[in-house]
PDB file of C-alpha atoms in Angstrom:
ATOM      1  CA  UNK A 166     -56.498  28.527   3.100  1.00 53.00           C
ATOM      2  CA  UNK A 167     -58.689  27.298   5.891  1.00 56.00           C
ATOM      3  CA  UNK A 168     -61.180  24.577   5.180  1.00 70.00           C
ATOM      4  CA  UNK A 169     -64.819  25.414   5.797  1.00 72.00           C
ATOM      5  CA  UNK A 170     -65.016  23.567   9.116  1.00 74.00           C
ATOM      6  CA  UNK A 171     -62.005  25.432  10.505  1.00 80.00           C
ATOM      7  CA  UNK A 172     -63.417  28.689   9.183  1.00 76.00           C
ATOM      8  CA  UNK A 173     -66.797  28.025  10.758  1.00 76.00           C
ATOM      9  CA  UNK A 174     -65.202  27.185  14.110  1.00 80.00           C
ATOM     10  CA  UNK A 175     -63.023  30.285  13.887  1.00 79.00           C
ATOM     11  CA  UNK A 176     -66.080  32.406  13.115  1.00 75.00           C
ATOM     12  CA  UNK A 177     -67.977  30.965  16.080  1.00 77.00           C
ATOM     13  CA  UNK A 178     -65.040  31.727  18.382  1.00 80.00           C
ATOM     14  CA  UNK A 179     -64.922  35.313  17.112  1.00 77.00           C
ATOM     15  CA  UNK A 180     -68.684  35.698  17.538  1.00 72.00           C
ATOM     16  CA  UNK A 181     -68.429  34.572  21.151  1.00 76.00           C
ATOM     17  CA  UNK A 182     -65.570  36.959  21.870  1.00 77.00           C
ATOM     18  CA  UNK A 183     -66.988  40.116  20.321  1.00 72.00           C
ATOM     19  CA  UNK A 184     -70.694  39.371  20.276  1.00 66.00           C
ATOM     20  CA  UNK A 185     -71.104  39.687  16.517  1.00 67.00           C
ATOM     21  CA  UNK A 186     -73.082  37.177  14.514  1.00 68.00           C
ATOM     22  CA  UNK A 187     -71.506  36.108  11.255  1.00 68.00           C
ATOM     23  CA  UNK A 188     -73.544  34.303   8.640  1.00 70.00           C
ATOM     24  CA  UNK A 189     -71.421  31.476   7.258  1.00 68.00           C
ATOM     25  CA  UNK A 190     -73.064  32.064   3.870  1.00 72.00           C
ATOM     26  CA  UNK A 191     -71.486  35.532   3.844  1.00 70.00           C
ATOM     27  CA  UNK A 192     -67.956  34.141   4.146  1.00 70.00           C
ATOM     28  CA  UNK A 193     -66.266  33.297   0.839  1.00 68.00           C
ATOM     29  CA  UNK A 194     -64.583  29.888   0.967  1.00 64.00           C
ATOM     30  CA  UNK A 195     -61.133  31.234   0.077  1.00 65.00           C
ATOM     31  CA  UNK A 196     -61.229  34.322   2.300  1.00 73.00           C
ATOM     32  CA  UNK A 197     -57.989  35.319   3.990  1.00 75.00           C
ATOM     33  CA  UNK A 198     -57.867  35.821   7.737  1.00 77.00           C
ATOM     34  CA  UNK A 199     -57.172  39.529   7.207  1.00 81.00           C
ATOM     35  CA  UNK A 200     -60.274  39.870   5.033  1.00 83.00           C
ATOM     36  CA  UNK A 201     -62.304  37.866   7.528  1.00 80.00           C
ATOM     37  CA  UNK A 202     -61.128  40.138  10.342  1.00 82.00           C
ATOM     38  CA  UNK A 203     -62.117  43.218   8.305  1.00 85.00           C
ATOM     39  CA  UNK A 204     -65.527  41.692   7.671  1.00 81.00           C
ATOM     40  CA  UNK A 205     -66.013  40.953  11.366  1.00 81.00           C
ATOM     41  CA  UNK A 206     -65.100  44.512  12.334  1.00 83.00           C
ATOM     42  CA  UNK A 207     -67.507  45.864   9.720  1.00 85.00           C
ATOM     43  CA  UNK A 208     -70.289  43.687  11.155  1.00 80.00           C
ATOM     44  CA  UNK A 209     -69.484  44.803  14.689  1.00 79.00           C
ATOM     45  CA  UNK A 210     -69.485  48.477  13.725  1.00 80.00           C
ATOM     46  CA  UNK A 211     -72.887  48.377  12.029  1.00 73.00           C
TER      47      UNK A 211
END
């Protein structure tokens, strides 16, 4: 599992690349990268 700082940094990098804002409060601490990717795509497709 990623720690929260790594996850936050990862999320920020993704946001910059695809232009999707991700609320850190919406990300479960133990989320897998696959689940995080699915969540990001869902946000982007809204």
